[in-house]
Amino acid sequence: MLTAFEALSRGTRLVYSRGLRRYVFLPILVNLLVYAAMLSYVFGEFGGWVDSWMAMVPTWLNWLDWLIWPLFVVSLLVIVFFSFTLITHLIAAPFYGFLAARAEVELTGREPIDDRGWLKTGVDALGRELVKLGYILPRMIGLFIISWIPVLNLIAPLLWAAFTAWTMAITYLDYPMDNNKVSFTDMRKRLATRKWPSFTFGGLVTLVTWIPLANLFLIPGAVAGAVLMWDRHYRDLPALTQRR
């Protein structure tokens, strides 16, 4: 069975080959500008955010400051990471949809089951990103609330880690599935059916996205890697819902 690491490695080599590079460098440039702007803002506000959170800790838990402070910092870093990821993927979605389609031809020899033109593909990719946001944001807000609740916030980093891996799986595996007319609901059910490939791929992509600067060049490889994962793990699963 194809592993997440093998998929990411092969995908990264492919996207920088001739014929696919043109789908890679423009989103890298856009994402670099977004990262620079947002990091500048976060660095200026980060200390104040942590101090505000620590001020909410009850006095009877002061003896756990040594544990609560790093947990708050980790939770805040994950939240910031999520915000970066949502914004950059919303901007890059049309490019990644095209990249996934071309990667599928190169990797499998099959054209995606997609009769949309280039313009409609780009517009639909943005619409699909909004559908993802509608799924992710309420759950993200719920975890954010948990992160503020004393005692419960001690497990918040673990919940964020699991949720992040699941979200990354949804984000990237959706590109080839959307190109093959798999509905968003059906896509999530297929991922849930194959939990191990889904979480290992999503977890690996999460680790990649945390590598400063290098992540901008590795993320396109995750798109092509998702095509391989789709072909080996999810394509042959029966359709669970009709596409809307």
C-alpha atoms as one frame of an Amber mdcrd trajectory, in Angstrom:
protein
   0.000   0.000   0.000   1.189   3.490  -0.805   2.294   5.350   2.330   1.800
   9.053   2.990   5.568   9.627   2.902   5.934   7.911  -0.477   3.029   9.914
  -1.885   4.483  13.224  -0.702   7.979  12.366  -1.968   6.791  11.358  -5.436
   4.406  14.284  -5.620   7.093  16.822  -4.739   9.456  15.481  -7.400   6.694
  15.605  -9.992   5.445  19.165  -9.481   8.861  20.656 -10.243   9.207  18.755
 -13.493   8.757  20.451 -16.841   5.103  21.056 -17.679   3.901  21.403 -14.101
   6.159  24.140 -12.746   3.900  26.867 -14.164   1.127  25.775 -11.785   3.456
  26.063  -8.783   5.392  29.327  -8.715   2.544  31.862  -8.825   0.758  30.461
  -5.726   4.161  30.262  -3.995   4.701  33.978  -4.635   1.207  34.917  -3.451
   1.520  32.777  -0.326   4.929  34.272   0.434   3.440  37.775   0.442   0.563
  36.656   2.689   2.938  34.925   5.113   5.179  37.987   5.337   2.250  40.299
   6.127   0.622  38.004   8.671   3.856  37.037  10.439   4.721  40.695  10.862
   1.368  41.248  12.577   1.543  38.106  14.745   5.049  38.833  16.028   3.876
  42.232  17.194   0.807  40.885  19.029   1.844  37.425  20.222   3.143  38.441
  23.667  -0.032  40.376  24.486  -2.230  37.450  23.474  -0.358  35.040  25.755
  -0.479  37.492  28.682  -4.242  37.912  28.231  -4.784  34.162  28.286  -2.618
  33.677  31.361  -4.566  36.394  33.183  -7.676  34.220  32.867  -6.156  31.282
  34.761  -7.799  30.911  38.234  -5.512  31.631  41.171  -5.984  28.101  42.511
  -4.186  26.834  39.397  -1.176  29.135  39.773   0.941  26.194  40.875   0.472
  24.743  37.356   1.831  27.825  35.577   4.834  25.813  34.401   2.452  23.523
  32.450  -0.383  25.885  31.497   1.857  28.546  29.921   3.408  26.227  27.277
  -0.006  24.686  26.577  -1.424  28.156  25.922   1.505  28.974  23.646   1.086
  25.732  21.693  -2.673  26.303  21.335  -2.097  29.860  20.129   0.508  28.741
  17.605  -1.912  26.150  16.234  -4.675  28.759  15.931  -2.331  31.125  14.099
  -1.252  28.274  11.842  -4.882  27.490  11.054  -5.578  31.104  10.140  -2.572
  31.222   7.813  -3.551  27.939   6.202  -7.171  28.897   5.564  -6.246  32.204
   3.951  -3.425  30.897   1.772  -5.449  27.922   0.539  -8.390  30.127  -0.318
  -6.098  32.240  -2.507  -4.285  29.302  -4.100  -7.284  26.970  -4.588  -7.771
  27.522  -8.360  -4.068  26.914  -9.040  -4.044  23.761  -6.925  -7.136  22.453
  -8.695  -5.368  22.797 -12.066  -2.194  21.278 -10.605  -4.103  18.258  -9.265
  -5.713  17.698 -12.675  -2.380  17.793 -14.514  -0.697  15.652 -11.855  -3.401
  13.018 -12.234  -2.655  12.695 -15.939   1.095  12.437 -15.298   0.840  10.007
 -12.383  -1.995   7.720 -13.462  -2.357   8.234 -17.208  -6.039   9.050 -16.686
  -7.843  12.319 -17.220 -10.002  13.496 -14.285 -13.730  12.927 -14.753 -14.210
  16.636 -15.226 -15.857  18.292 -18.215 -15.555  21.850 -16.845 -13.576  24.495
 -18.662 -10.624  26.321 -17.112 -12.649  29.313 -15.961 -15.426  27.239 -14.398
 -12.867  24.954 -12.764 -11.236  27.971 -11.103 -14.535  29.459  -9.951 -15.764
  26.092  -8.653 -12.488  25.586  -6.777 -13.090  28.828  -4.886 -16.646  27.740
  -4.142 -15.402  24.405  -2.859 -12.963  26.215  -0.540 -15.902  28.110   0.937
 -17.673  24.792   1.534 -14.563  23.574   3.362 -14.542  26.751   5.440 -18.179
  26.146   6.352 -17.187  22.725   7.663 -13.918  23.724   9.364 -14.726  27.064
  11.015 -17.515  25.930  13.410 -15.312  23.099  14.666 -12.346  25.413  14.908
 -14.405  27.863  16.973 -15.480  25.019  19.272 -11.857  24.063  19.881 -10.956
  27.704  20.394 -13.602  27.942  23.140 -12.261  24.781  24.778  -8.806  26.370
  24.743 -10.128  29.117  27.059 -11.857  26.817  29.567  -9.680  26.025  32.625
  -8.763  22.336  32.983 -10.335  21.431  29.632  -7.707  23.569  27.939  -5.080
  21.099  29.151  -6.185  18.657  26.432  -6.705  21.372  23.828  -3.294  20.864
  22.117  -4.073  17.166  21.573  -7.494  17.997  20.143  -5.969  20.652  17.901
  -3.333  18.184  16.648  -5.939  15.573  15.673  -8.226  18.178  14.126  -5.355
  19.720  12.170  -4.369  16.358  10.661  -7.994  15.688   9.682  -8.355  19.177
   8.202  -5.169  18.844   6.152  -6.414  15.516   4.782  -9.697  17.149   3.777
  -7.960  20.193   2.303  -5.593  18.322  -0.005  -7.447  15.121  -0.844 -10.410
  17.230  -1.881  -8.533  18.596  -4.915  -8.413  15.306  -6.873 -11.815  14.226
  -5.571 -13.445  17.473  -6.686 -11.834  17.029 -10.110 -13.416  13.574 -10.257
 -16.894  14.790  -9.279 -16.882  13.407  -5.742 -19.165  15.485  -3.535 -17.765
  17.099  -0.388 -19.924  14.876   1.824 -18.866  11.764  -0.068 -15.222  12.853
   0.158 -15.404  13.123   3.964 -17.042   9.707   4.227 -14.369   8.118   2.066
 -11.674   9.645   4.256 -13.437   8.364   7.364 -13.629   4.884   5.831  -9.836
   4.841   5.411  -8.831   6.562   8.639  -5.198   5.452   8.756  -4.197   6.765
   5.290  -6.242   9.910   5.924  -4.688  10.797   9.285  -1.137   9.813   8.336
  -1.265  11.889   5.162  -2.908  14.825   6.948  -0.430  14.584   9.808   2.563
  14.511   7.461   1.277  17.507   5.528   0.786  19.317   8.840   4.435  18.709
   9.736   5.496  19.961   6.312   3.499  23.163   6.652   5.321  23.955   9.909
   8.732  24.111   8.188   9.378  27.859   7.705   9.746  28.955   4.066  10.395
  25.387   2.891   6.690  24.709   3.356   5.882  27.100   0.510   7.788  24.814
  -1.864   6.622  21.509  -0.364   2.893  22.257  -0.255   2.441  21.875  -4.050
   4.006  18.428  -3.666   1.258  17.625  -1.163  -1.316  18.395  -3.876   0.291
  15.880  -6.244   0.758  13.453  -3.355  -2.964  13.704  -2.656  -3.597  12.599
  -6.244  -1.599   9.435  -5.573  -3.440   8.848  -2.296  -6.774   9.318  -4.078
  -5.813   6.837  -6.786  -4.505   4.141  -4.424  -6.765   4.436  -1.384 -10.062
   6.142  -2.228 -10.882   5.919  -5.944 -12.312   2.410  -5.805 -14.516   3.011
  -2.777 -18.229   3.022  -3.684 -19.916   6.391  -3.981 -21.670   7.104  -0.680
 -23.671  10.168  -1.715 -24.661  11.882  -4.911 -22.760  14.995  -5.922 -24.727
  18.212  -5.371
